PDB file of C-alpha atoms in Angstrom:
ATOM      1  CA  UNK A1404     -59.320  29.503  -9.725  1.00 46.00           C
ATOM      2  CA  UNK A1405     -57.407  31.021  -6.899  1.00 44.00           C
ATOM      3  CA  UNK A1406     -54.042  31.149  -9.107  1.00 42.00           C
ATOM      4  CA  UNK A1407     -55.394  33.851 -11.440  1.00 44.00           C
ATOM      5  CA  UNK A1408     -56.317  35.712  -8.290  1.00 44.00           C
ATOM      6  CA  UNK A1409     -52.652  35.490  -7.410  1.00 43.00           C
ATOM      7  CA  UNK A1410     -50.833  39.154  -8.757  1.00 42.00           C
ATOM      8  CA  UNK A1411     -47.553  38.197  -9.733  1.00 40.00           C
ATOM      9  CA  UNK A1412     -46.137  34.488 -10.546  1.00 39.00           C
ATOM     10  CA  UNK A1413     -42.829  34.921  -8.919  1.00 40.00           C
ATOM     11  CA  UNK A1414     -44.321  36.099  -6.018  1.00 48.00           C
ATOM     12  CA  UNK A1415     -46.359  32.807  -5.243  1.00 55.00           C
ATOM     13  CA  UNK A1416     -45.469  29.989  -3.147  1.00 59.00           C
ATOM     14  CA  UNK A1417     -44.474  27.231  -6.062  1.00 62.00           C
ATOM     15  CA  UNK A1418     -46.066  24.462  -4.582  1.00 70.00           C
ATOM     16  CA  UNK A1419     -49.578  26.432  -4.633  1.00 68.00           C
ATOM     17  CA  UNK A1420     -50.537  25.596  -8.390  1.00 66.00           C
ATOM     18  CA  UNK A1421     -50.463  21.986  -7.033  1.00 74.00           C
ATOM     19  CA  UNK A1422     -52.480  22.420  -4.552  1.00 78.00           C
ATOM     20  CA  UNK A1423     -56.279  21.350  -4.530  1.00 80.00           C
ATOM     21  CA  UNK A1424     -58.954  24.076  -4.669  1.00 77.00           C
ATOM     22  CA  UNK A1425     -61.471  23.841  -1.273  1.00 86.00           C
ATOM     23  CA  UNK A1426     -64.742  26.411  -2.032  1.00 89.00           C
ATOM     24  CA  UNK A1427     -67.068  27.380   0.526  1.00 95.00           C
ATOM     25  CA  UNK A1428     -70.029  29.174   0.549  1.00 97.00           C
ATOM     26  CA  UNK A1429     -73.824  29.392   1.730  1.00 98.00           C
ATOM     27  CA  UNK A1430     -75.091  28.511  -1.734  1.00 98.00           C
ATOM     28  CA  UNK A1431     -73.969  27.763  -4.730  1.00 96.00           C
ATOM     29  CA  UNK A1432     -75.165  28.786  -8.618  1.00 96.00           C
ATOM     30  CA  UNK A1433     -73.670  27.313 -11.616  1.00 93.00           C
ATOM     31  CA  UNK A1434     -74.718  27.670 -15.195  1.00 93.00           C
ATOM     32  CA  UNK A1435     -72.350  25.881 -17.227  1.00 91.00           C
ATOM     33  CA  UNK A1436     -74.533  26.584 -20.205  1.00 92.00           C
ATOM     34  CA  UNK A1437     -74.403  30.569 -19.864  1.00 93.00           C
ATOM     35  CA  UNK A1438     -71.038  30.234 -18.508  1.00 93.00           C
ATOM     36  CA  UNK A1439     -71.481  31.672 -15.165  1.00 95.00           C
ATOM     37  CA  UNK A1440     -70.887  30.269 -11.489  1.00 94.00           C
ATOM     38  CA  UNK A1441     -72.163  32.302  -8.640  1.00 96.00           C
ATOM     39  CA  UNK A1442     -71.263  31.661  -4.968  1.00 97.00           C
ATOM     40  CA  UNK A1443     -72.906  33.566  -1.831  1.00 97.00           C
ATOM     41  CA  UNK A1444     -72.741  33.967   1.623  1.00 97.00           C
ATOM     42  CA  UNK A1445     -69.736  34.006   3.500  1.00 96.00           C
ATOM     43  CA  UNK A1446     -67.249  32.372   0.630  1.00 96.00           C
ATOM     44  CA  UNK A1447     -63.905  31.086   1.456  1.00 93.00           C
ATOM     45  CA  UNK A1448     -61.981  29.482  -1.272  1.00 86.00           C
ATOM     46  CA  UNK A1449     -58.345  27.669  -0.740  1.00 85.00           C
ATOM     47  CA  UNK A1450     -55.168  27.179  -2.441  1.00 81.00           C
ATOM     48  CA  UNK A1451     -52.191  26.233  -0.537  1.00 82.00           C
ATOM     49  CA  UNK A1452     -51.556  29.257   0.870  1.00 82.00           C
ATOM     50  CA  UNK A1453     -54.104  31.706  -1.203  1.00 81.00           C
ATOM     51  CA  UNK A1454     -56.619  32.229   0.577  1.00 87.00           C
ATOM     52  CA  UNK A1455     -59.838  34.220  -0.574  1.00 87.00           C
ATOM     53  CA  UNK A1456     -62.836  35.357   1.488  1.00 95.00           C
ATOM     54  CA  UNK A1457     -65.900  37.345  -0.069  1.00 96.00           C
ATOM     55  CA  UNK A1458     -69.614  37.552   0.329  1.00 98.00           C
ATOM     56  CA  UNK A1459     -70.070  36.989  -3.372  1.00 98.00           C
ATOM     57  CA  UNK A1460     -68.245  35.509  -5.772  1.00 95.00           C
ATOM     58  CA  UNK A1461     -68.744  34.957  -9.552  1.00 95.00           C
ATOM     59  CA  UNK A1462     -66.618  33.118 -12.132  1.00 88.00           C
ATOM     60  CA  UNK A1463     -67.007  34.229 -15.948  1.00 92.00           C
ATOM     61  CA  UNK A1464     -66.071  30.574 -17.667  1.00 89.00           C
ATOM     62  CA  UNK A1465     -67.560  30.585 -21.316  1.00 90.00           C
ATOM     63  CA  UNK A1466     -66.008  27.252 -22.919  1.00 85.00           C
ATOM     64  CA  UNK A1467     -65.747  26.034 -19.271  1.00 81.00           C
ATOM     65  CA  UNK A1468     -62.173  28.166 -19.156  1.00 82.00           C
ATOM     66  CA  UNK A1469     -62.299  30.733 -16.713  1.00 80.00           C
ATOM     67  CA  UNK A1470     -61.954  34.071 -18.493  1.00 87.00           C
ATOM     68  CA  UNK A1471     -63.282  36.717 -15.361  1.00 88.00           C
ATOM     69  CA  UNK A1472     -63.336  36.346 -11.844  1.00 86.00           C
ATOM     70  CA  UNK A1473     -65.291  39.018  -9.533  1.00 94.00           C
ATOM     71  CA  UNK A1474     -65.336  39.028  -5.922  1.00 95.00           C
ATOM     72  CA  UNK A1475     -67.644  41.014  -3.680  1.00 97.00           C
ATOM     73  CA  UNK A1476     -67.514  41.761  -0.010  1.00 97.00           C
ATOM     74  CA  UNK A1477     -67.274  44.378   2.901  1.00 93.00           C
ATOM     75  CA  UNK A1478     -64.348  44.048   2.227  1.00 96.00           C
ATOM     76  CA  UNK A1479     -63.353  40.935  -0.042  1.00 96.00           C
ATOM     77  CA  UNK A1480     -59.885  39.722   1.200  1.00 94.00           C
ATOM     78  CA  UNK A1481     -57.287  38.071  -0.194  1.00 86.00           C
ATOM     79  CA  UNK A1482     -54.201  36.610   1.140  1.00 86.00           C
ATOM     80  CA  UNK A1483     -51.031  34.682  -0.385  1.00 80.00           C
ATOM     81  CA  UNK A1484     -47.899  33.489   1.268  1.00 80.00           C
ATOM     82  CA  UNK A1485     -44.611  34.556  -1.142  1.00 72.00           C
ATOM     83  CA  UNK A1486     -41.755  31.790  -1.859  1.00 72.00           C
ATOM     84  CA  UNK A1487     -38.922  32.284   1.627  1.00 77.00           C
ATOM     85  CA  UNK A1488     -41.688  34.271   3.272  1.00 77.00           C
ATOM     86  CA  UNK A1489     -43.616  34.161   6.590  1.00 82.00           C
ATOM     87  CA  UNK A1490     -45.468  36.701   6.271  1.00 82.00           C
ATOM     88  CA  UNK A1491     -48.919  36.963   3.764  1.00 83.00           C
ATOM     89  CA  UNK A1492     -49.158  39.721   1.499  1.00 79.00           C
ATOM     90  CA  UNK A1493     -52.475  40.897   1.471  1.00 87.00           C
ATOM     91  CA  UNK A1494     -55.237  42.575  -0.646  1.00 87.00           C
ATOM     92  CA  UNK A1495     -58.864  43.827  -0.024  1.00 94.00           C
ATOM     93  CA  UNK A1496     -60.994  45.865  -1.425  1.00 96.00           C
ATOM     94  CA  UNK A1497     -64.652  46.034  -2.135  1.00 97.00           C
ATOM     95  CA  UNK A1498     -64.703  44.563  -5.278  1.00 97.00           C
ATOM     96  CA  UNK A1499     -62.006  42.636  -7.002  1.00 92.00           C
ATOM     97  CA  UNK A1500     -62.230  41.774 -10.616  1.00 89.00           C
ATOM     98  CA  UNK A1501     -59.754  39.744 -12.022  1.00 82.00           C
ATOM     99  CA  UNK A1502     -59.213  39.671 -15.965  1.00 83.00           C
ATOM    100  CA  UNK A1503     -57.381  36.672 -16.678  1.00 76.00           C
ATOM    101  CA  UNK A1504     -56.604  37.393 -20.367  1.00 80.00           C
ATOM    102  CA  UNK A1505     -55.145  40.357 -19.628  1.00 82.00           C
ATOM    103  CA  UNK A1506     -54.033  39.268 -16.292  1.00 73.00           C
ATOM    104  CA  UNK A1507     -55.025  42.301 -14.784  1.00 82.00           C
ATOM    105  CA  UNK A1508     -56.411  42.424 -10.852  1.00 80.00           C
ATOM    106  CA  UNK A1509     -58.015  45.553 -10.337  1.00 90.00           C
ATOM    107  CA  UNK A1510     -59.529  46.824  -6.797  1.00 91.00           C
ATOM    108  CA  UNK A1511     -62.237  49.196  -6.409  1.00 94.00           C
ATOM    109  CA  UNK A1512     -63.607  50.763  -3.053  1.00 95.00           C
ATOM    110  CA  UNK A1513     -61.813  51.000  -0.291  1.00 94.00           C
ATOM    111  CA  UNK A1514     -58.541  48.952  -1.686  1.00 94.00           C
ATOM    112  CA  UNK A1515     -55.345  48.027   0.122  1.00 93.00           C
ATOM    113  CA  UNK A1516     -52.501  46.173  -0.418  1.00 84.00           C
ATOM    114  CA  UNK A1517     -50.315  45.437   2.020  1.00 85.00           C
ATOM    115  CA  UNK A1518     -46.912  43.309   2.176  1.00 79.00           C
ATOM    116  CA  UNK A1519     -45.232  43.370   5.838  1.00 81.00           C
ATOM    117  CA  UNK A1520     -45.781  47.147   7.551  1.00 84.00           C
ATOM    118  CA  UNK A1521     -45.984  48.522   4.149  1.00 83.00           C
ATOM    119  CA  UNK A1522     -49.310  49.756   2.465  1.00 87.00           C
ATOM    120  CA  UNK A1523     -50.375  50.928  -0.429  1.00 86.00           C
ATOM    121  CA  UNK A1524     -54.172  52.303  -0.129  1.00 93.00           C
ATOM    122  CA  UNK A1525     -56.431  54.205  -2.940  1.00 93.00           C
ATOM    123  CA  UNK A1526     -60.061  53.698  -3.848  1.00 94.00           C
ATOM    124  CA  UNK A1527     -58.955  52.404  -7.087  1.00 92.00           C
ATOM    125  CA  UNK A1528     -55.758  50.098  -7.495  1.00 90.00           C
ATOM    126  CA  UNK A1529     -55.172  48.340 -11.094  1.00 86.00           C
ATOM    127  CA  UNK A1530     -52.055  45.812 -10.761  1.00 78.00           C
ATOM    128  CA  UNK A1531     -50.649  44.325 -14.246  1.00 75.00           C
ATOM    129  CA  UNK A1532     -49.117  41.155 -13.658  1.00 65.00           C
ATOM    130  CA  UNK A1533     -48.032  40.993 -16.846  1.00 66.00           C
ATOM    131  CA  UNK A1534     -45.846  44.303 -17.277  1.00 73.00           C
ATOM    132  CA  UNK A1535     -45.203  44.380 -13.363  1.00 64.00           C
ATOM    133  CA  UNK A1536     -47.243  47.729 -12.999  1.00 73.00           C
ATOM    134  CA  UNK A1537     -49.038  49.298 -10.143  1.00 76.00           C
ATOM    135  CA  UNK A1538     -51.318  51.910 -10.585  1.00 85.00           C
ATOM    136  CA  UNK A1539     -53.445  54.089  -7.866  1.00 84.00           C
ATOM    137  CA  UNK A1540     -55.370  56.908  -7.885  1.00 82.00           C
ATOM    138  CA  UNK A1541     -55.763  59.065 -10.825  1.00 82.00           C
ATOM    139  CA  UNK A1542     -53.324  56.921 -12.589  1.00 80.00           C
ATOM    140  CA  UNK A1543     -55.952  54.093 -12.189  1.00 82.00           C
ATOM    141  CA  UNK A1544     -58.844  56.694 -13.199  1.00 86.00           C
ATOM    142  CA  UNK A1545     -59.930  56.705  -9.587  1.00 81.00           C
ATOM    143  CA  UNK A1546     -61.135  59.669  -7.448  1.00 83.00           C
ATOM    144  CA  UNK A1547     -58.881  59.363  -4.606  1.00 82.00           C
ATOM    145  CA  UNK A1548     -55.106  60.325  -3.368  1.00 87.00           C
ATOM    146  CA  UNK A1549     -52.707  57.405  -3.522  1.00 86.00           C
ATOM    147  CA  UNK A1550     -51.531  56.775   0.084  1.00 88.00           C
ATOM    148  CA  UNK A1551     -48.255  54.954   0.752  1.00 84.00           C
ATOM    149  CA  UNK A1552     -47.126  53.954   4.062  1.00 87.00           C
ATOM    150  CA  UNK A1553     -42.926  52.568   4.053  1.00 83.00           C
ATOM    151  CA  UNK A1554     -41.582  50.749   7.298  1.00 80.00           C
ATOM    152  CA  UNK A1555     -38.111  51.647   7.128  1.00 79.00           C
ATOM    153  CA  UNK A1556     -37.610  48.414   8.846  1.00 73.00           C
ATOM    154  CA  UNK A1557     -38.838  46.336   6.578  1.00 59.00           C
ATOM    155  CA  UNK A1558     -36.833  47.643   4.033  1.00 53.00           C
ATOM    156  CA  UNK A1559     -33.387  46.690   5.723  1.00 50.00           C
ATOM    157  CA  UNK A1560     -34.658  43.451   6.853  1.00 51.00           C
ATOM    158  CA  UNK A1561     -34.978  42.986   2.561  1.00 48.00           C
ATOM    159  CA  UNK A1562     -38.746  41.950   2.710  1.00 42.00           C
ATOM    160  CA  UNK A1563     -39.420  43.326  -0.506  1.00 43.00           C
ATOM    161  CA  UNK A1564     -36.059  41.850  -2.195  1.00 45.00           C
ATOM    162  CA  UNK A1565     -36.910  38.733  -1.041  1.00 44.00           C
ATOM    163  CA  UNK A1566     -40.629  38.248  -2.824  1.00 44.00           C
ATOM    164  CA  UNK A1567     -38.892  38.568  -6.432  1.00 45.00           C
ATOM    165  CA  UNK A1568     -38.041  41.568  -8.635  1.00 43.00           C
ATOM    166  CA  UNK A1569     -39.911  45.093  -7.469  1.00 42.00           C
ATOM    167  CA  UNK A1570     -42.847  46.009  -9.769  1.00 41.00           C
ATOM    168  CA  UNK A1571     -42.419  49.216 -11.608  1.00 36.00           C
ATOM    169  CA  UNK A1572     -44.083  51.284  -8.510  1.00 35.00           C
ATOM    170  CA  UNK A1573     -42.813  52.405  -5.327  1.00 34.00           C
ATOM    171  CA  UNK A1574     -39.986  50.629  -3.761  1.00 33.00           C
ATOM    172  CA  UNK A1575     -42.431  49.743  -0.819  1.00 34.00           C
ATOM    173  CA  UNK A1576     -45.069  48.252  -2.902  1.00 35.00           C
ATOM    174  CA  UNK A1577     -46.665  44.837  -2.386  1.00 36.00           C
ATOM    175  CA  UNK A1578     -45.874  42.308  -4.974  1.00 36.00           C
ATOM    176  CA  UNK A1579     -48.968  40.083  -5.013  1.00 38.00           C
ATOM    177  CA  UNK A1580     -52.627  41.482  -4.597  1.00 35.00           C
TER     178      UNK A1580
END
């Protein structure tokens, strides 16, 4: 569950994926006939080092294979420590709504990434994992300016060489969401 939440492959910690899957929340709704599971109320779900907290969340699994994956929150926060890093790059937004097909992560209201000192902030942010594009703004039909924030510092000390190839976005951009 939490590793199609992850944005980019490379960028995850390898020994994540093998890694058993703790969920959390208040209560818990699923309907494996309609192919829906619903959990509320302070949600925290585990992965090795992914970490996802939300007030709501809601997997789309028709077939019993995951296909959707919304989460809900003021904000909902994600979290994933990158392969030789220390540091977490970090998402949140108000809603994120993971496509898995298309393996798409897109982040309405209020959304953020962040990887070190560097930020990335829009009210809409669409990351394809698949093509290694970042999109904010208008470019990710939202109503908002894209704002970028680079630590010069962070750039010399390599932080962003050091997560895996740069997506096809600013040089300060986060690689995982």
């Amino acid at each position: 569950l939490l590793l199609t939440l992850a944005a980019g492959r490379a960028v995850a910690l390898a020994t994540d994926k093998d890694q058993p899957i703790d969920l959390e929340a208040d209560a818990a709704d699923i309907d494996e006939a309609k192919g829906i599971s619903v959990y509320t109320g302070n949600v925290i779900a585990t992965q090795g080092s992914m970490r996802l907290e939300s007030d709501r969340l809601t997997v789309h699994h028709p077939e019993g294979k995951a296909q959707r994956i919304e989460a809900d929150g003021k904000p909902a926060r994600f979290q994933q420590t990158p392969d030789g890093q220390t540091v977490p790059v970090r998402a949140r937004a108000n809603h994120l709504d993971y496509l898995v097909t298309s393996e798409e992560l897109v982040m309405t209201g209020n959304a953020e990434l962040i990887q070190g000192r560097d930020t990335f902030k829009s009210d809409r942010i669409v990351y394809d994992r698949v093509k290694s594009v970042v999109k904010g703004g208008a470019a990710a039909k939202g109503s908002e300016r894209v704002r970028i924030t680079v630590d010069p510092k962070s750039q010399q000390q390599g932080a962003a060489s050091a997560a895996g190839p740069a997506p096809k976005a600013p040089p300060a951009m986060p690689q995982a969401a």
